[in-house]
Amino acid sequence: MDSPIQKSFGEIDIEFNKNSVSKFYQKGASKALLPNNYREYEELVLINTSGGITSGDEYLYKLNLNDSRVSISTQAAEKIYSGLGKCANLKIDINIVKSDVLWLPQEIILFNNCNFARRINLNLDIFSNLVMCETTIFGRTSMQETVERGYFSDLWKINLDEKIIHAEAINFSGEIKEFITNKTNLNDKYAVNTILIIGKEFIKKAELLDINKYENKNVKIAISQWDNKILIRSIGKNSYYLKFAIIKILTYFLGDNLPNVWNS
């Protein structure tokens, strides 16, 4: 009889109070580091020691941030590989109270025949500020990788004082390549980014932001502001061009508070 295919799992449950860690739990392939730094924000780096995610893997991240300033990132890009069986799942629950939080994970890289679902539930109160930056890469073009088919579901729900203020829903199933190449969709742009900004501390800086400074023939950017939030969407020819533009935009808002792992 064939042995079942081994799958990876991981769990993170961490709490900050007044810029100090009051709870620290890690399990399985999920690890967390708290590197020393001299910036305005405490730094938390999430690590997947399995090297990537494939069908059947299960991950859960729970973060509670109270009266703190915390920058959260990942050690490396999260690679979503092809696999057999049920889809991989990553669930992220973040609660923010009287805190300034930077959610700055490195990019997700989708491989051909990926099978992955992610759910992000984020709750913050009116006294908090948030910068959320998420990037998805449809194959590493520098390595001639293409994503022809697969399943990718990415749902976000952002609540402010228990009322929904923003939601995202992305669902790809089957022929992903057709969506990427279609001129009315991504038009052969293989890297996609969303920056969501909530809170007065950051929003007031948007008045002088000139998006045209960061656009070029390889990167297209659009910005919207409504309901006390800012949404910046960018698409790039590849991850290199897109990340270069994103770093400039984030630096405008955050100064030198980008995590060190972004420079690796």
CSV table of C-alpha atoms in Angstrom, one decimal:
chain,number,residue,atom,x,y,z
A,1,MET,CA,0.0,0.0,0.0
A,2,ASP,CA,1.3,3.4,-0.9
A,3,SER,CA,2.2,5.7,2.0
A,4,PRO,CA,0.3,9.0,2.2
A,5,ILE,CA,2.2,12.1,0.9
A,6,GLN,CA,3.6,14.0,3.8
A,7,LYS,CA,2.3,17.5,4.1
A,8,SER,CA,3.7,20.5,6.1
A,9,PHE,CA,1.9,22.6,8.7
A,10,GLY,CA,2.7,25.5,10.8
A,11,GLU,CA,1.2,27.8,13.4
A,12,ILE,CA,2.2,31.2,14.8
A,13,ASP,CA,0.5,32.9,17.8
A,14,ILE,CA,2.2,36.1,19.0
A,15,GLU,CA,1.1,39.0,21.0
A,16,PHE,CA,2.7,42.4,21.6
A,17,ASN,CA,1.8,44.8,24.5
A,18,LYS,CA,3.5,48.2,24.8
A,19,ASN,CA,6.2,47.2,22.3
A,20,SER,CA,7.1,44.0,24.2
A,21,VAL,CA,6.3,40.4,23.4
A,22,SER,CA,3.7,39.1,25.9
A,23,LYS,CA,3.0,35.8,24.1
A,24,PHE,CA,5.1,33.8,21.7
A,25,TYR,CA,4.0,30.4,20.3
A,26,GLN,CA,5.3,28.7,17.2
A,27,LYS,CA,4.7,25.2,15.9
A,28,GLY,CA,5.7,23.0,13.0
A,29,ALA,CA,7.4,24.7,10.0
A,30,SER,CA,6.4,28.2,11.1
A,31,LYS,CA,9.0,30.2,13.0
A,32,ALA,CA,9.4,33.8,14.0
A,33,LEU,CA,12.3,36.0,14.7
A,34,LEU,CA,12.6,39.3,16.6
A,35,PRO,CA,15.7,41.0,15.2
A,36,ASN,CA,17.2,44.0,17.0
A,37,ASN,CA,16.9,47.3,15.2
A,38,TYR,CA,17.1,51.0,15.9
A,39,ARG,CA,14.0,52.1,14.0
A,40,GLU,CA,10.7,53.4,15.3
A,41,TYR,CA,9.0,49.9,15.0
A,42,GLU,CA,9.6,46.6,16.7
A,43,GLU,CA,10.4,44.1,14.0
A,44,LEU,CA,8.8,40.6,13.6
A,45,VAL,CA,10.0,38.3,10.8
A,46,LEU,CA,7.9,35.2,9.9
A,47,ILE,CA,9.6,32.1,8.5
A,48,ASN,CA,8.4,29.0,6.7
A,49,THR,CA,11.2,26.5,7.2
A,50,SER,CA,9.6,24.0,4.7
A,51,GLY,CA,10.8,26.1,1.8
A,52,GLY,CA,7.5,26.7,0.2
A,53,ILE,CA,3.8,25.7,0.2
A,54,THR,CA,2.1,22.9,-1.8
A,55,SER,CA,-1.2,21.1,-2.0
A,56,GLY,CA,-2.5,20.0,1.4
A,57,ASP,CA,-0.2,22.2,3.5
A,58,GLU,CA,-1.9,24.1,6.4
A,59,TYR,CA,-0.7,27.3,8.0
A,60,LEU,CA,-2.2,29.6,10.6
A,61,TYR,CA,-0.9,32.9,11.8
A,62,LYS,CA,-2.5,34.8,14.7
A,63,LEU,CA,-1.1,38.2,15.8
A,64,ASN,CA,-2.5,40.5,18.5
A,65,LEU,CA,-0.9,43.9,18.7
A,66,ASN,CA,-1.8,46.2,21.6
A,67,ASP,CA,-0.4,49.7,22.2
A,68,SER,CA,2.6,48.9,20.0
A,69,ARG,CA,4.5,49.9,16.9
A,70,VAL,CA,5.3,46.7,14.9
A,71,SER,CA,6.7,46.0,11.5
A,72,ILE,CA,5.9,42.5,10.2
A,73,SER,CA,7.5,40.8,7.3
A,74,THR,CA,8.6,37.4,6.0
A,75,GLN,CA,12.2,36.2,5.6
A,76,ALA,CA,11.8,35.3,2.0
A,77,ALA,CA,9.2,35.2,-0.8
A,78,GLU,CA,6.6,32.5,-0.3
A,79,LYS,CA,6.7,30.0,-3.1
A,80,ILE,CA,3.5,28.2,-4.0
A,81,TYR,CA,4.4,25.0,-5.8
A,82,SER,CA,2.3,22.6,-7.9
A,83,GLY,CA,0.9,19.7,-6.1
A,84,LEU,CA,-1.7,16.9,-5.9
A,85,GLY,CA,-4.8,16.7,-3.8
A,86,LYS,CA,-6.7,19.4,-1.8
A,87,CYS,CA,-5.5,23.0,-1.9
A,88,ALA,CA,-3.0,24.4,0.5
A,89,ASN,CA,-4.4,26.9,3.1
A,90,LEU,CA,-2.9,29.9,4.8
A,91,LYS,CA,-5.1,31.8,7.3
A,92,ILE,CA,-3.9,35.1,8.8
A,93,ASP,CA,-5.8,36.7,11.7
A,94,ILE,CA,-4.5,40.1,13.0
A,95,ASN,CA,-6.0,42.2,15.7
A,96,ILE,CA,-4.7,45.8,16.2
A,97,VAL,CA,-5.6,48.0,19.2
A,98,LYS,CA,-4.1,51.5,19.6
A,99,SER,CA,-1.1,50.4,17.5
A,100,ASP,CA,0.7,51.4,14.3
A,101,VAL,CA,1.4,48.3,12.2
A,102,LEU,CA,3.3,47.7,9.0
A,103,TRP,CA,2.2,44.4,7.3
A,104,LEU,CA,5.0,44.0,4.7
A,105,PRO,CA,5.5,40.4,3.7
A,106,GLN,CA,7.7,39.6,0.8
A,107,GLU,CA,6.0,38.5,-2.4
A,108,ILE,CA,4.0,35.4,-3.1
A,109,ILE,CA,5.3,33.5,-6.1
A,110,LEU,CA,2.9,31.3,-7.9
A,111,PHE,CA,4.2,28.3,-9.9
A,112,ASN,CA,2.4,26.4,-12.7
A,113,ASN,CA,-0.4,24.2,-11.3
A,114,CYS,CA,-0.4,25.9,-8.0
A,115,ASN,CA,-3.3,25.0,-5.6
A,116,PHE,CA,-3.6,27.6,-2.9
A,117,ALA,CA,-6.1,29.5,-0.8
A,118,ARG,CA,-5.3,32.4,1.6
A,119,ARG,CA,-7.6,34.2,4.0
A,120,ILE,CA,-6.6,37.5,5.7
A,121,ASN,CA,-8.8,38.8,8.5
A,122,LEU,CA,-7.6,42.0,10.0
A,123,ASN,CA,-9.3,44.0,12.7
A,124,LEU,CA,-8.2,47.4,13.9
A,125,ASP,CA,-9.6,50.2,16.1
A,126,ILE,CA,-10.0,53.9,15.2
A,127,PHE,CA,-6.8,54.7,17.2
A,128,SER,CA,-4.6,52.5,15.0
A,129,ASN,CA,-2.7,53.1,11.8
A,130,LEU,CA,-2.0,50.4,9.2
A,131,VAL,CA,0.2,50.1,6.1
A,132,MET,CA,-0.5,46.8,4.3
A,133,CYS,CA,1.6,45.8,1.3
A,134,GLU,CA,1.0,42.5,-0.7
A,135,THR,CA,2.6,41.4,-3.9
A,136,THR,CA,1.8,38.4,-6.1
A,137,ILE,CA,4.1,37.1,-8.8
A,138,PHE,CA,2.8,34.9,-11.6
A,139,GLY,CA,6.0,32.9,-12.4
A,140,ARG,CA,9.6,34.1,-12.3
A,141,THR,CA,10.1,35.5,-15.8
A,142,SER,CA,13.8,35.8,-15.2
A,143,MET,CA,13.9,32.0,-15.0
A,144,GLN,CA,11.5,31.5,-18.0
A,145,GLU,CA,8.8,30.2,-15.7
A,146,THR,CA,5.2,30.6,-16.7
A,147,VAL,CA,1.9,30.0,-15.0
A,148,GLU,CA,-0.4,28.3,-17.4
A,149,ARG,CA,-3.0,26.8,-15.1
A,150,GLY,CA,-3.8,26.5,-11.4
A,151,TYR,CA,-6.0,27.5,-8.5
A,152,PHE,CA,-5.4,30.7,-6.5
A,153,SER,CA,-8.0,32.1,-4.0
A,154,ASP,CA,-7.1,35.2,-2.0
A,155,LEU,CA,-9.7,36.8,0.2
A,156,TRP,CA,-9.1,39.8,2.6
A,157,LYS,CA,-11.5,41.3,5.1
A,158,ILE,CA,-10.4,44.5,6.9
A,159,ASN,CA,-12.6,45.7,9.8
A,160,LEU,CA,-12.4,49.1,11.5
A,161,ASP,CA,-14.1,49.2,14.9
A,162,GLU,CA,-15.9,46.0,14.0
A,163,LYS,CA,-17.3,47.4,10.7
A,164,ILE,CA,-15.9,46.3,7.4
A,165,ILE,CA,-13.9,49.0,5.7
A,166,HIS,CA,-12.2,47.1,2.9
A,167,ALA,CA,-12.4,43.7,1.2
A,168,GLU,CA,-10.5,41.9,-1.6
A,169,ALA,CA,-11.5,38.8,-3.5
A,170,ILE,CA,-9.3,37.2,-6.1
A,171,ASN,CA,-10.2,33.8,-7.5
A,172,PHE,CA,-8.3,32.1,-10.3
A,173,SER,CA,-9.2,28.6,-11.5
A,174,GLY,CA,-8.0,26.8,-14.6
A,175,GLU,CA,-6.4,28.9,-17.3
A,176,ILE,CA,-4.5,31.6,-15.5
A,177,LYS,CA,-2.3,32.4,-18.4
A,178,GLU,CA,-5.2,33.7,-20.4
A,179,PHE,CA,-6.0,36.3,-17.7
A,180,ILE,CA,-2.3,37.4,-17.5
A,181,THR,CA,-2.0,38.0,-21.3
A,182,ASN,CA,-5.4,39.5,-21.9
A,183,LYS,CA,-5.0,43.2,-22.7
A,184,THR,CA,-8.1,44.1,-20.6
A,185,ASN,CA,-6.6,42.4,-17.6
A,186,LEU,CA,-2.9,42.3,-16.8
A,187,ASN,CA,-1.7,42.8,-20.4
A,188,ASP,CA,1.4,40.6,-20.0
A,189,LYS,CA,2.3,42.1,-16.6
A,190,TYR,CA,3.4,39.2,-14.3
A,191,ALA,CA,3.7,41.1,-11.0
A,192,VAL,CA,0.8,42.6,-9.1
A,193,ASN,CA,0.9,44.7,-5.9
A,194,THR,CA,-1.7,46.3,-3.5
A,195,ILE,CA,-0.9,48.8,-0.8
A,196,LEU,CA,-3.7,49.6,1.6
A,197,ILE,CA,-3.2,52.5,4.1
A,198,ILE,CA,-5.6,53.2,6.9
A,199,GLY,CA,-5.2,55.8,9.7
A,200,LYS,CA,-4.6,59.6,9.9
A,201,GLU,CA,-0.8,59.3,10.5
A,202,PHE,CA,-0.2,58.0,7.0
A,203,ILE,CA,-3.1,59.3,5.0
A,204,LYS,CA,-2.1,63.0,5.6
A,205,LYS,CA,1.1,62.2,3.7
A,206,ALA,CA,-0.8,61.2,0.6
A,207,GLU,CA,-1.7,64.8,-0.4
A,208,LEU,CA,1.8,65.4,-1.7
A,209,LEU,CA,2.3,62.0,-3.3
A,210,ASP,CA,3.0,62.2,-7.0
A,211,ILE,CA,2.5,58.7,-8.4
A,212,ASN,CA,3.8,59.7,-11.8
A,213,LYS,CA,7.3,59.8,-10.3
A,214,TYR,CA,7.2,56.1,-9.8
A,215,GLU,CA,5.6,55.0,-13.1
A,216,ASN,CA,7.5,54.0,-16.2
A,217,LYS,CA,7.0,51.7,-19.2
A,218,ASN,CA,7.4,48.6,-17.1
A,219,VAL,CA,5.2,49.6,-14.1
A,220,LYS,CA,1.7,51.1,-14.1
A,221,ILE,CA,0.3,52.6,-10.8
A,222,ALA,CA,-3.1,53.9,-9.7
A,223,ILE,CA,-4.1,55.5,-6.4
A,224,SER,CA,-7.5,56.0,-4.9
A,225,GLN,CA,-8.6,57.7,-1.6
A,226,TRP,CA,-12.0,57.4,0.0
A,227,ASP,CA,-13.6,56.4,3.3
A,228,ASN,CA,-10.4,57.4,5.2
A,229,LYS,CA,-8.2,54.9,3.4
A,230,ILE,CA,-5.7,54.9,0.5
A,231,LEU,CA,-5.5,52.2,-2.0
A,232,ILE,CA,-2.5,52.0,-4.4
A,233,ARG,CA,-2.5,49.3,-7.1
A,234,SER,CA,0.5,48.5,-9.3
A,235,ILE,CA,1.3,46.0,-12.0
A,236,GLY,CA,4.8,45.4,-13.4
A,237,LYS,CA,6.4,43.6,-16.2
A,238,ASN,CA,8.2,41.5,-13.6
A,239,SER,CA,9.0,41.4,-9.9
A,240,TYR,CA,12.2,43.4,-10.3
A,241,TYR,CA,10.6,46.5,-11.8
A,242,LEU,CA,7.6,46.3,-9.6
A,243,LYS,CA,9.6,46.0,-6.3
A,244,PHE,CA,11.8,48.9,-7.3
A,245,ALA,CA,8.7,51.1,-7.6
A,246,ILE,CA,7.1,49.7,-4.4
A,247,ILE,CA,10.1,50.4,-2.3
A,248,LYS,CA,10.1,54.0,-3.4
A,249,ILE,CA,6.4,54.4,-2.6
A,250,LEU,CA,6.8,52.8,0.8
A,251,THR,CA,9.9,54.9,1.6
A,252,TYR,CA,7.8,58.0,0.9
A,253,PHE,CA,5.3,57.0,3.6
A,254,LEU,CA,7.6,55.2,6.0
A,255,GLY,CA,11.1,56.8,5.7
A,256,ASP,CA,13.8,54.3,6.8
A,257,ASN,CA,11.3,51.9,8.5
A,258,LEU,CA,11.3,49.2,5.8
A,259,PRO,CA,12.5,45.9,7.3
A,260,ASN,CA,16.0,44.7,6.7
A,261,VAL,CA,14.8,41.5,4.9
A,262,TRP,CA,13.6,43.7,2.0
A,263,ASN,CA,17.2,44.5,1.2
A,264,SER,CA,18.3,40.9,1.1
